[in-house]
Structures are given as structure tokens and as C-alpha cells.
mmCIF file of C-alpha atoms in Angstrom:
data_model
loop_
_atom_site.group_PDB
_atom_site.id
_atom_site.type_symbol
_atom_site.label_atom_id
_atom_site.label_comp_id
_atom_site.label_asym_id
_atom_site.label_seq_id
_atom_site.Cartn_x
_atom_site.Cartn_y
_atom_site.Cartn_z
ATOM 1 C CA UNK W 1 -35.559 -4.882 -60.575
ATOM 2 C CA UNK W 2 -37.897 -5.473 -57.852
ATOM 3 C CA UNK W 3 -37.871 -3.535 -54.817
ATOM 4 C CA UNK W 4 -38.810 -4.339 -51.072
ATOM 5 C CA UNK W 5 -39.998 -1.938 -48.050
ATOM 6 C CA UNK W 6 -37.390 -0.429 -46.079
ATOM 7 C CA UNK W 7 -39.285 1.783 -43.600
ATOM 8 C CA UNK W 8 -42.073 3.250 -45.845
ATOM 9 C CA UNK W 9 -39.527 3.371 -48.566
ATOM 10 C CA UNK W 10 -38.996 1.321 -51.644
ATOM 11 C CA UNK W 11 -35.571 0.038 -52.164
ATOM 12 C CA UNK W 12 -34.082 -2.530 -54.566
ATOM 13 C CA UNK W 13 -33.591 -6.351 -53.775
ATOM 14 C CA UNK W 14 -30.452 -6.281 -54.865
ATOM 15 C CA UNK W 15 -28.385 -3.499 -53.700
ATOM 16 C CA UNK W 16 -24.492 -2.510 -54.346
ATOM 17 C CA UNK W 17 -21.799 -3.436 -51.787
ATOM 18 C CA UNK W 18 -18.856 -0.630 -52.182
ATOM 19 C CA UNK W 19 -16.041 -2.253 -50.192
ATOM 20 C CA UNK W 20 -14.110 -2.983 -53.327
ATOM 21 C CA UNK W 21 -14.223 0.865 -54.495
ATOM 22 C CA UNK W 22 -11.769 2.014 -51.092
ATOM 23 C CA UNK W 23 -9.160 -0.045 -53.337
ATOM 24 C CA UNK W 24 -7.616 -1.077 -50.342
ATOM 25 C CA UNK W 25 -8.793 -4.881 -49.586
ATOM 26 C CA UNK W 26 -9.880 -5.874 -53.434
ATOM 27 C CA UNK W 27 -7.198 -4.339 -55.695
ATOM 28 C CA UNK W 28 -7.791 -0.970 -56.725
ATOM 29 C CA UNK W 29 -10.806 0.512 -58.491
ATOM 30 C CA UNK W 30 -9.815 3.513 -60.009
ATOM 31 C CA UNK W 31 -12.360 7.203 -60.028
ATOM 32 C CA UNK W 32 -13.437 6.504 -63.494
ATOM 33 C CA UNK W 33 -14.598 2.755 -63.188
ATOM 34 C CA UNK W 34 -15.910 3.435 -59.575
ATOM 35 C CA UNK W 35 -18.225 5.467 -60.708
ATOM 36 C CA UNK W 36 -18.901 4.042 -64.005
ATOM 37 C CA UNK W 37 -20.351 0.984 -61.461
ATOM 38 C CA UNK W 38 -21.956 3.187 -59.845
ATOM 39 C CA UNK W 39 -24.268 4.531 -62.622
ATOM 40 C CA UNK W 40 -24.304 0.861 -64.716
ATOM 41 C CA UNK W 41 -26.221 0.246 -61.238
ATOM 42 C CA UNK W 42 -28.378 3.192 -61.280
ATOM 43 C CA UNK W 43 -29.319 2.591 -64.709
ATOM 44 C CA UNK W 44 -30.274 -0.605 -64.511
ATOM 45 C CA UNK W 45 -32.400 0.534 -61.668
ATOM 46 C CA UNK W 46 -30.736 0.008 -58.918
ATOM 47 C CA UNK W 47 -31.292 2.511 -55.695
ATOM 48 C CA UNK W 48 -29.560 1.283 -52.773
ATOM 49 C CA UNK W 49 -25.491 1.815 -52.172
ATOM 50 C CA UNK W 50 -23.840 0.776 -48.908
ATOM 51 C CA UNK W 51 -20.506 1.735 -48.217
ATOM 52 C CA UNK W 52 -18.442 2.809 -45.050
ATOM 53 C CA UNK W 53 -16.292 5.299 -43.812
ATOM 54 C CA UNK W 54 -13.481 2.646 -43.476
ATOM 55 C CA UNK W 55 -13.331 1.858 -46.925
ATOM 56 C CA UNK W 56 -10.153 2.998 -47.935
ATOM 57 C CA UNK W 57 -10.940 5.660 -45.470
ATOM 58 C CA UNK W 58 -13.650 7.664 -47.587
ATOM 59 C CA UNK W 59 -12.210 6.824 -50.382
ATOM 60 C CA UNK W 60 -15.214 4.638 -51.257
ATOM 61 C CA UNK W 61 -17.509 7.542 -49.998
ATOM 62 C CA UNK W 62 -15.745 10.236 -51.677
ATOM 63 C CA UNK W 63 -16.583 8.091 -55.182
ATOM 64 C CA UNK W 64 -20.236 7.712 -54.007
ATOM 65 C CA UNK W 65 -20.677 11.672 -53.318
ATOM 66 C CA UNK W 66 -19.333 12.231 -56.907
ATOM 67 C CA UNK W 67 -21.548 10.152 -58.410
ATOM 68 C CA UNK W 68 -24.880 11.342 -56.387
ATOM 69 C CA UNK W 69 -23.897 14.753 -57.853
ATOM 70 C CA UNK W 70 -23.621 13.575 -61.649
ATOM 71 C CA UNK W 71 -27.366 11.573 -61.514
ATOM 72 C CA UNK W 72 -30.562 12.624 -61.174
ATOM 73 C CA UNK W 73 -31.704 9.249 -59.497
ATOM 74 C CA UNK W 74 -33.551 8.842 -56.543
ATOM 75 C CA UNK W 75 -30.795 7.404 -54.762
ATOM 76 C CA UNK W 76 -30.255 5.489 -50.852
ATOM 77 C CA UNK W 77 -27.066 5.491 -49.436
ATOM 78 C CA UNK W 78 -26.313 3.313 -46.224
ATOM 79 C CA UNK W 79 -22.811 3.863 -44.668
ATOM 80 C CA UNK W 80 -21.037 2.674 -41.276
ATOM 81 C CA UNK W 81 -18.839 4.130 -38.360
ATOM 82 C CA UNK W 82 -16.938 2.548 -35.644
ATOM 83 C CA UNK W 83 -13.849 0.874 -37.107
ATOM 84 C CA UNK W 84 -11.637 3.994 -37.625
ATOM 85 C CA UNK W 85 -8.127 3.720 -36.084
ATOM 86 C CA UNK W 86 -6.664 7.506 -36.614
ATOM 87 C CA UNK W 87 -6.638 9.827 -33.859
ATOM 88 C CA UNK W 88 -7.545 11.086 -31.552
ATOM 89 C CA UNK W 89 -10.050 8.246 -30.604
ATOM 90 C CA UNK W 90 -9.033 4.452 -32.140
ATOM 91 C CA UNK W 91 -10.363 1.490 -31.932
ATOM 92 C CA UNK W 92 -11.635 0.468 -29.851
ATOM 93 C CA UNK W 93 -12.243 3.774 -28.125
ATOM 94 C CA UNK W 94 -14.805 5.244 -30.896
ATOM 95 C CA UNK W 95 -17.805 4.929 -29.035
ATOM 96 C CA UNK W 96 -18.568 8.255 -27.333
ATOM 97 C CA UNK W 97 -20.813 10.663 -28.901
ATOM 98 C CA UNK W 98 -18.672 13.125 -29.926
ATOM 99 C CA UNK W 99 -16.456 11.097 -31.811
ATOM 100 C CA UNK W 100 -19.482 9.410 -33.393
ATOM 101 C CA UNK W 101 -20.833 12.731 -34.279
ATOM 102 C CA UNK W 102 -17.453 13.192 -35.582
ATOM 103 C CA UNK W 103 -17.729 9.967 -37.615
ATOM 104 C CA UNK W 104 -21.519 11.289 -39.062
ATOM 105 C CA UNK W 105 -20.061 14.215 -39.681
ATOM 106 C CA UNK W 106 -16.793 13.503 -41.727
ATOM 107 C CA UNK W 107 -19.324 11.027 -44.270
ATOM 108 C CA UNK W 108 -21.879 13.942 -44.642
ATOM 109 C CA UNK W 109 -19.156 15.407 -45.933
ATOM 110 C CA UNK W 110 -17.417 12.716 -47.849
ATOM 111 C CA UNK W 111 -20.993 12.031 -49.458
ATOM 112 C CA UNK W 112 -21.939 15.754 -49.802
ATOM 113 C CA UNK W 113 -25.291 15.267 -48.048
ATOM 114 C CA UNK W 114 -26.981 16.983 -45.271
ATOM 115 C CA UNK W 115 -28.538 14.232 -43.639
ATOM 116 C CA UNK W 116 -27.122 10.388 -43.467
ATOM 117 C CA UNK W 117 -30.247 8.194 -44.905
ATOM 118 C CA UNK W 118 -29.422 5.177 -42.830
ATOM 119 C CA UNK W 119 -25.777 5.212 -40.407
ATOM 120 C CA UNK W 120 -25.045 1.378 -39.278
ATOM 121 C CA UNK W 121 -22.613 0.733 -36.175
ATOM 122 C CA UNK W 122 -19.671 -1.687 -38.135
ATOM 123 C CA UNK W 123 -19.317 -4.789 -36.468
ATOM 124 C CA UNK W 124 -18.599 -3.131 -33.551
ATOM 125 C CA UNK W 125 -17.600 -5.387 -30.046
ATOM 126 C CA UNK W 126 -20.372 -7.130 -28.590
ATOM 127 C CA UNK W 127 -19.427 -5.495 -24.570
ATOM 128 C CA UNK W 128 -20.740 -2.118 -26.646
ATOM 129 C CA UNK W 129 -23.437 -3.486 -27.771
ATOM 130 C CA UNK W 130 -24.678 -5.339 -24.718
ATOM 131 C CA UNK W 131 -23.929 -1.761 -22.445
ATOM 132 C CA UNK W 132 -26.008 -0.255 -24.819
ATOM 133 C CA UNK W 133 -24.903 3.741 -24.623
ATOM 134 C CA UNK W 134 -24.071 3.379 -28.687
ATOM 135 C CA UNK W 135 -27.707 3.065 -29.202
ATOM 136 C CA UNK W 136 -28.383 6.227 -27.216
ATOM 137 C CA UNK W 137 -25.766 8.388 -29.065
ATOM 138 C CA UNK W 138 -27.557 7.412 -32.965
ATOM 139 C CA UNK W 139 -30.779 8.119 -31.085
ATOM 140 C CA UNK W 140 -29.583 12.010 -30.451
ATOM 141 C CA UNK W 141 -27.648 12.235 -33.502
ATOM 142 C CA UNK W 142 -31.322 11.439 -35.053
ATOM 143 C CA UNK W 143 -33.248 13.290 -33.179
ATOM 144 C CA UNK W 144 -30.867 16.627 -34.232
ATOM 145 C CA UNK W 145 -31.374 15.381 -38.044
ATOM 146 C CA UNK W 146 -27.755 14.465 -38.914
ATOM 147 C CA UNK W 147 -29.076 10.477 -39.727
ATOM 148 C CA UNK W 148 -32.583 9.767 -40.864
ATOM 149 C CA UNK W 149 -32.089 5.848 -39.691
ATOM 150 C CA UNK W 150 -29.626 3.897 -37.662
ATOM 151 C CA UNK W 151 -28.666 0.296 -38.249
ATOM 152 C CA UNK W 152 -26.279 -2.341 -37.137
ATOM 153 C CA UNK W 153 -23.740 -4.391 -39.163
ATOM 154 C CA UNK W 154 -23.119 -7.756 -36.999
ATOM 155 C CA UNK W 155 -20.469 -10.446 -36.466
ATOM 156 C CA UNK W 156 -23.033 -13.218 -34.982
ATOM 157 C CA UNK W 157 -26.403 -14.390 -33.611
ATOM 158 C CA UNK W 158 -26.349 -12.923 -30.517
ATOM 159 C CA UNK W 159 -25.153 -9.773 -31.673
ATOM 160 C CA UNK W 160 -28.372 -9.562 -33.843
ATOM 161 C CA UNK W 161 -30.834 -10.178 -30.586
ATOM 162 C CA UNK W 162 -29.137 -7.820 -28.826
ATOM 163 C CA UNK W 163 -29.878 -5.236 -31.505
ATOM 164 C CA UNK W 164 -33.529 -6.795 -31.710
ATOM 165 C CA UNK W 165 -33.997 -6.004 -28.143
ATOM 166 C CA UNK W 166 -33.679 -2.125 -29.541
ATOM 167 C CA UNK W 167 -37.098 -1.760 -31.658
ATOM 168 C CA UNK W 168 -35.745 1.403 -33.236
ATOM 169 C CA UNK W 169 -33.211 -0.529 -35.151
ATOM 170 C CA UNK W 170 -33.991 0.075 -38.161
ATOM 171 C CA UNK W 171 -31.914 -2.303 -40.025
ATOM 172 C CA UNK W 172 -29.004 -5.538 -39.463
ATOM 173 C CA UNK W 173 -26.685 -6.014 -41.758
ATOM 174 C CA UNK W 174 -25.465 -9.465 -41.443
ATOM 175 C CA UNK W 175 -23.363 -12.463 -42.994
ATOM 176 C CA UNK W 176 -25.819 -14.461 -45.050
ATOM 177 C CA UNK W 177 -25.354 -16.691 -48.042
ATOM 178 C CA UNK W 178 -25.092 -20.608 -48.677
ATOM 179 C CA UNK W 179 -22.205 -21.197 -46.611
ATOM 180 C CA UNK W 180 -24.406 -18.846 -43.653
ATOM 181 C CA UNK W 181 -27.971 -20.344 -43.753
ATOM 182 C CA UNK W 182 -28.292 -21.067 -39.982
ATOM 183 C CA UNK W 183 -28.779 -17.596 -39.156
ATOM 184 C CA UNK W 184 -32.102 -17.309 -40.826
ATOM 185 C CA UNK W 185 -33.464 -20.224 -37.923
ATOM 186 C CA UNK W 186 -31.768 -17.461 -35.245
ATOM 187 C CA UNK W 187 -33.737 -14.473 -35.466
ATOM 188 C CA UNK W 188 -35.514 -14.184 -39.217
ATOM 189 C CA UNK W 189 -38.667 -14.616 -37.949
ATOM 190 C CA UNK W 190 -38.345 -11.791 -34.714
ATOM 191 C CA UNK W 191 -36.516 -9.461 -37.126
ATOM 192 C CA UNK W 192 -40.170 -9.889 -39.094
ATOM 193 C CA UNK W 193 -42.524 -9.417 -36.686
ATOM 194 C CA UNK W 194 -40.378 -6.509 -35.805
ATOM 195 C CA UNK W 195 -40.532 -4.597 -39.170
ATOM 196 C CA UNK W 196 -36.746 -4.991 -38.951
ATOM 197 C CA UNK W 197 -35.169 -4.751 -42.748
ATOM 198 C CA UNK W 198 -32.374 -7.501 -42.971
ATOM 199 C CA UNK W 199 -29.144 -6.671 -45.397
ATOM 200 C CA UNK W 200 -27.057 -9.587 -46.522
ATOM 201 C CA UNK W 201 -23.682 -9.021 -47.190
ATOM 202 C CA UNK W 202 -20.787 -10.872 -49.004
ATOM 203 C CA UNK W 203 -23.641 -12.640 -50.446
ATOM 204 C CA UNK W 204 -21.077 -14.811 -52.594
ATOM 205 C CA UNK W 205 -18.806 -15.901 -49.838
ATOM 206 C CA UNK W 206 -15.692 -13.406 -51.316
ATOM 207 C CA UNK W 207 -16.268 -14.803 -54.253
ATOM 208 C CA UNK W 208 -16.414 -18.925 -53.906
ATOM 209 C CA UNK W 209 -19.683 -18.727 -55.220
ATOM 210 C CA UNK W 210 -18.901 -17.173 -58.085
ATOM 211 C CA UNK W 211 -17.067 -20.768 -59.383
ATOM 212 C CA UNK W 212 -14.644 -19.192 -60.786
ATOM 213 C CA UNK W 213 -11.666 -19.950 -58.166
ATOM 214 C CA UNK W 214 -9.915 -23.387 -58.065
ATOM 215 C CA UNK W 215 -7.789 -24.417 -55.385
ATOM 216 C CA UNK W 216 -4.420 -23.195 -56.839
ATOM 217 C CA UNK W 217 -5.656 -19.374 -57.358
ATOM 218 C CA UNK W 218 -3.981 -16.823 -55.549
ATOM 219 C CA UNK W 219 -4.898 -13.185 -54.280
ATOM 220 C CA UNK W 220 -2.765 -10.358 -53.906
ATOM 221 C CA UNK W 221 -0.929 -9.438 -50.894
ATOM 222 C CA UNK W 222 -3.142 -6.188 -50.063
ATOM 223 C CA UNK W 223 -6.159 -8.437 -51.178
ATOM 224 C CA UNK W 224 -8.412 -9.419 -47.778
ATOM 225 C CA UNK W 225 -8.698 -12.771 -49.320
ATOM 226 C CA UNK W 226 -5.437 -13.184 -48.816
ATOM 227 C CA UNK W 227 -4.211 -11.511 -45.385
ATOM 228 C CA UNK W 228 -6.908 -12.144 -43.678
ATOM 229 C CA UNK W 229 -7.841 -15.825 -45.198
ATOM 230 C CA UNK W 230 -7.331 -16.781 -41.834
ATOM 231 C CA UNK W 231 -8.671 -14.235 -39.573
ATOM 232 C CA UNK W 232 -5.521 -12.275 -39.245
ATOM 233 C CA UNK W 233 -6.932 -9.128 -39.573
ATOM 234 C CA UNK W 234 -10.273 -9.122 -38.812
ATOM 235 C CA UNK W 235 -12.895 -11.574 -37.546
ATOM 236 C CA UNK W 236 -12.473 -14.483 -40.573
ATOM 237 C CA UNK W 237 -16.197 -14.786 -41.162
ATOM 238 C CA UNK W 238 -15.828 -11.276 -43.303
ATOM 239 C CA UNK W 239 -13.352 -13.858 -45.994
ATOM 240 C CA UNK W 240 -14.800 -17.069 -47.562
ATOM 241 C CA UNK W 241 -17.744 -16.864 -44.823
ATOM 242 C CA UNK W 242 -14.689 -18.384 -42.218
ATOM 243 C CA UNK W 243 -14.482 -21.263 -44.281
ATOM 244 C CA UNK W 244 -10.943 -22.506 -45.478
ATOM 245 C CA UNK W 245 -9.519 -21.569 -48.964
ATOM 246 C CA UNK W 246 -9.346 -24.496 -50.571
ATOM 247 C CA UNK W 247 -11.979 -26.533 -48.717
ATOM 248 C CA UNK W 248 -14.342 -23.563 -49.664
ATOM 249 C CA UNK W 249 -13.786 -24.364 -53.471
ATOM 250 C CA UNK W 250 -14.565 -27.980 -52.897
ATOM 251 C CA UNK W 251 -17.649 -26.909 -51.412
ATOM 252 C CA UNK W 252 -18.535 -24.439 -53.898
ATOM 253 C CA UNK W 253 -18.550 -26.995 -56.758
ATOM 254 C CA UNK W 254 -20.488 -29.505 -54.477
ATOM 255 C CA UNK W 255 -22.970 -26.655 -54.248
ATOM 256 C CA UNK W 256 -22.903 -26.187 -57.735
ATOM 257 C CA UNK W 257 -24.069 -29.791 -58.476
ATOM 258 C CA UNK W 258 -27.464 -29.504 -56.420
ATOM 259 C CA UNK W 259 -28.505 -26.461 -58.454
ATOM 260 C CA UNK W 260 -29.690 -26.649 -62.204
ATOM 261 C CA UNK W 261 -27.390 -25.323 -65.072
ATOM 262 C CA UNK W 262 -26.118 -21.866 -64.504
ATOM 263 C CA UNK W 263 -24.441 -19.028 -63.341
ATOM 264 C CA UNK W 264 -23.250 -19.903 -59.829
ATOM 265 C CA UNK W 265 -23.264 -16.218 -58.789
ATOM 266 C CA UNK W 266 -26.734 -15.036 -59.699
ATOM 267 C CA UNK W 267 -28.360 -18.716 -57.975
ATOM 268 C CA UNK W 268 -26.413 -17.751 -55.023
ATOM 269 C CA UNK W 269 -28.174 -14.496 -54.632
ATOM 270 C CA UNK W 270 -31.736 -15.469 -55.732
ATOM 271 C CA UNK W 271 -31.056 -17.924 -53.188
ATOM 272 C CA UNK W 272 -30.414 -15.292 -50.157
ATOM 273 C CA UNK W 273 -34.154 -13.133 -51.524
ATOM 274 C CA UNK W 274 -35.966 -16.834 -51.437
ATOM 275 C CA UNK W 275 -36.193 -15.437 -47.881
ATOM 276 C CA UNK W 276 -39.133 -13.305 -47.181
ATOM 277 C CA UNK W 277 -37.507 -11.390 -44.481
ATOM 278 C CA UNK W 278 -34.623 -10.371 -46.206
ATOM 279 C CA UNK W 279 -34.529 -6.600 -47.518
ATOM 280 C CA UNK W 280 -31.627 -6.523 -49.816
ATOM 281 C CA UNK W 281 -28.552 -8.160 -51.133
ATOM 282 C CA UNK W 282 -25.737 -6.217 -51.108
ATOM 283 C CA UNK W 283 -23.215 -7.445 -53.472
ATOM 284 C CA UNK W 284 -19.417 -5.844 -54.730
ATOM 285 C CA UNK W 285 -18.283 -5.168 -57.885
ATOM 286 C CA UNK W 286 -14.982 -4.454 -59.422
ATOM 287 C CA UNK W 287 -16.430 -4.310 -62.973
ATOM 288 C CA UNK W 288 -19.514 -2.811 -64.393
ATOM 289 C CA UNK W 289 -20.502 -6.605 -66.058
ATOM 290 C CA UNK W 290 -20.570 -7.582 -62.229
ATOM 291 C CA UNK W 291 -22.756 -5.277 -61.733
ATOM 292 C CA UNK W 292 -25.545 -5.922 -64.546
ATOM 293 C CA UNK W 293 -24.440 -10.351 -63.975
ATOM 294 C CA UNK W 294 -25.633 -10.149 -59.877
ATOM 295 C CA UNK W 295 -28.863 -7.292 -60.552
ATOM 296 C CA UNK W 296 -30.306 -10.084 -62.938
ATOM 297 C CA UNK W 297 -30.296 -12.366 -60.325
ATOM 298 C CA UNK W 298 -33.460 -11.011 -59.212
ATOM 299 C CA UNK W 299 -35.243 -12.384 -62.478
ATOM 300 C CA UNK W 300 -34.301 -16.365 -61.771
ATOM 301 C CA UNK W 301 -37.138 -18.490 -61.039
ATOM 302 C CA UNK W 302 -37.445 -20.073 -57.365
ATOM 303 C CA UNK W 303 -35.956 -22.534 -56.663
ATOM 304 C CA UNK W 304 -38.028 -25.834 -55.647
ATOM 305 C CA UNK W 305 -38.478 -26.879 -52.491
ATOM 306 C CA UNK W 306 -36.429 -30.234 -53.074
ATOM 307 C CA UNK W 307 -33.663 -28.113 -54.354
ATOM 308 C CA UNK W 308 -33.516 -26.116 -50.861
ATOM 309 C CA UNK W 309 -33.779 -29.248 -49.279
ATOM 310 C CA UNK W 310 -30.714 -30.125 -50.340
ATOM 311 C CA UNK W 311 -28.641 -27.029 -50.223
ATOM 312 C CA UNK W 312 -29.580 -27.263 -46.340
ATOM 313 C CA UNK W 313 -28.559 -31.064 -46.082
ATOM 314 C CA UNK W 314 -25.351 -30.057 -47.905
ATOM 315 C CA UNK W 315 -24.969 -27.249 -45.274
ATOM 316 C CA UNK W 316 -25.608 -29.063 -41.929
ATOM 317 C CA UNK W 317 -23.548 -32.157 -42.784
ATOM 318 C CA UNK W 318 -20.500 -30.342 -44.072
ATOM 319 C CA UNK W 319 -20.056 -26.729 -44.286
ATOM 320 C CA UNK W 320 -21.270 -25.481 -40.786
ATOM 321 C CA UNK W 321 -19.072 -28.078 -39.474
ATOM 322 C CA UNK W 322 -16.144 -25.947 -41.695
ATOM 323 C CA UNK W 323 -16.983 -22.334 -40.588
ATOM 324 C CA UNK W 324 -14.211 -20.646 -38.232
ATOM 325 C CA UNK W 325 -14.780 -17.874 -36.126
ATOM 326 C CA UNK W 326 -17.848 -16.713 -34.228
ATOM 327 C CA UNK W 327 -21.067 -16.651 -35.464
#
């Protein structure tokens, strides 16, 4: 595994997305394989989890503080607030301090940790971001020790310069993968300059570039790739990158054909850390070969520059023209 800077510390390339262990938007992931992911991942030298308080609501956390009890590896765990619906405060009304504190508070405890390593705001609506009073709340819940860094998981662009215009950002977690490789002509480079670390989630576009789907395959009814296939739920760019179903498989294999003989999967990632200013990759796993299939990806070769030549062509003439929702 090699690792990249995240403020001062050293964190793995490829990290491990825990959406799928809530078992509430993947199919279920049961205690015993959750966190027998969790240390195949650790093992194997892994050190950076990210997970959120939504995720089955703590479920996914809950698994997490388990396992940080059972190893005795140095271990980062990133988690996110903003998205919870119970009461008394729901969305979108979860943006005063106290029921952020609230919000650090309940994942301390889910995690069994005194202090949050980094707390990211979860794709929270732009009119918070842009007033800006979010920014100050992280800022006192930091200064009185409960989070060591704060972070922002974002929707789009201009999401991601707002946050830039906050230098004590210490991370964005965004949407970046082969059917996403505008964004890193947005704000890469300022992000850089900035000492800004850059997560990339659903690295493998819910699982089109894994090329294992075809266009007849079909998802459960609790499965996110199949409620919210069409933004129903939540914005669509979260399933299949926005792109359609079945038009997403078509562009998967055409993807496939520009890159040498392989595993789809592990390409797609080693494609995302061929960017400099990206941090870590953060993707899911419902089974512990998953887990050991996308960590290799970080041994591939780079690809040539006439190979990423025409990944982008393939991009700009047909799947940014595809892509629904905002970005």
C-alpha cells in the first residue's frame, strides 16, 4: 500500500468506503462480515475508514467502533453529519450548533472515541454552505477538542470553491471516477496549492465499472441502485455517477476497450490516484475479496498518456453529455 499526506499524517491511497456496512442501501452486511472487511483491510495495510452517521443510522459506525477495539492498528476514521431526519431537528434544519454538537457527539459514541479524527458536513445544501455559519460551528466544536479536522462531502463544482474559499478545510470529499473527470479541470489545481486533501468516492460508478452488470441485471428494492436510479431519493449523481442504467453499461464496456487486459475495477481506481492531487480512494465492499481486489489497485502500472487521452475523448463526446443531475 502506498500512503499520501493528509495534514502531517500518512494515510493510505486507497481507503475503505463503509456505506454498504449500514445494510440499508446495498443489501445487508451482517456484524461478522462487517468487521471481517474491516480487518482484511487493516491487514493488508490499509488505515483510512470513512463512514457516516447516516449509514443505517450508526449502524455502520457502531461496526467500525467494534472493530477499532479488537485491532491494535493505527487506525483513521472519517465520518459525516448533516443528513439525519429524526427529531427533534430534520433535515433540513440540522445546521445549528447544538444539534451538530449533538451529531459529533452521538458518533464519538457510536465509534467509542474521544475525539472525531476528521468530521465532514454530508452533502449538505449549497444556501448553507454559501451563508457560511456551518463552518463556524466545526470551527468551535474543534477548538473544544471534540473533532481534530473538519471536511466537506460535495454534490458539485461550486460547492467545492465555496469550501475552498474556507482555508481551514481540511478535506472535500467529492464524486470522482471515469464517468466524473471534469471536476479535476474545476478546482484540482486550487485544492493543491491549498494543501487541501481530495477524497474520491464511489470511485466505480455503483459498480458499472466493475463490468460485471449487463443491461438486464436487477437490484433489490431497498438497494440505492435501484430506488434512487433516477434521483428519487437523493441527488442521482450518488447512483451510476447520474448516468442512466443501461446506457451506463454500454459505456462501461466502451471504457473497457480503451484500457489493456484486465480487471475493470482496479484500472478504474489506479485511474482516479493518476491524479497528483488526489488523497485517497474510498471504495465499498460487501465482501472481504472486494476488499483485497480494489487495495491492489494501487500496484498497476500508469497508464500512458495515449491511453488517458482517450478515456477523456471517450468522456467529453459521450458520457458528460449522459450525466443527470447537478454537478
Amino acid at each position: 500500500m502506498n500512503y499520501r499526506n493528509f495534514k502531517g499524517e500518512q494515510i493510505a491511497e486507497v481507503g475503505l468506503g463503509t456505506w454498504q456496512l449500514g445494510s440499508a442501501d446495498w443489501g445487508v452486511v451482517n456484524q461478522g462480515d462487517a468487521l471481517e472487511i474491516l480487518h482484511a483491510y487493516a491487514e493488508k495495510g490499509g488505515n483510512f475508514i470513512d463512514t457516516a452517521d447516516v449509514y443505517g443510522m450508526g449502524t455502520s459506525e457502531k461496526f467500525i467502533g467494534t472493530f477499532l477495539k479488537e485491532t491494535d492498528k493505527k487506525m483513521y476514521v472519517a465520518t459525516k453529519l448533516g443528513r439525519r431526519h429524526d427529531a427533534p431537528n430534520g433535515w433540513p434544519q440540522n445546521f445549528t450548533y447544538d444539534a451538530i454538537r449533538r451529531h459529533v457527539e452521538d458518533s464519538l459514541t457510536h465509534l467509542g472515541v474521544d475525539q472525531l479524527f476528521l468530521e465532514q458536513l454530508h452533502c449538505i445544501p449549497t444556501e448553507e454552505l454559501r451563508k457560511g455559519d456551518v463552518f463556524d460551528h466545526l470551527r468551535r466544536l474543534q477548538e473544544e477538542g471534540l473533532i481534530k479536522h473538519f471536511g466537506v462531502s460535495v454534490e458539485t463544482a461550486e460547492e467545492a470553491l465555496i469550501c475552498l474559499g474556507h482555508k481551514d478545510v481540511t478535506s472535500l470529499q467529492i464524486i470522482f471516477n471515469l464517468f466524473r473527470q471534469h471536476l479535476a479541470d474545476s478546482f484540482f489545481d486550487k485544492a493543491q496549492q491549498q494543501g487541501t486533501a481530495l477524497i474520491a468516492r464511489v470511485p466505480l460508478a455503483s459498480g458499472l465499472l466493475s463490468g460485471k452488470f449487463t443491461a438486464s441485471t436487477v437490484f433489490a428494492e431497498k438497494d440505492h441502485r435501484n430506488y434512487n436510479a433516477n434521483g428519487d431519493a437523493f441527488n442521482v449523481g450518488e447512483t451510476f455517477s447520474g448516468v442512466a442504467f443501461t446506457e451506463g453499461v454500454q459505456l462501461a464496456g466502451e471504457i473497457k476497450s480503451l484500457l489493456p487486459e484486465g480487471n475493470l475495477a482496479q484500472q478504474s481506481i489506479k485511474w482516479i490516484l493518476q491524479h497528483p492531487a488526489i488523497t485517497t480512494v474510498i471504495p465499498g465492499a460487501t465482501k472481504v475479496s472486494q476488499v483485497h481486489s480494489n487495495m491492489d489497485a494501487a500496484a498497476l502500472a500508469d497508464f500512458p498518456a495515449e491511453t488517458l487521452t482517450a478515456l477523456r475523448g471517450l468522456y467529453n463526446e459521450k458520457i458528460k453529455p449522459a450525466i443527470r443531475g447537478a454537478y
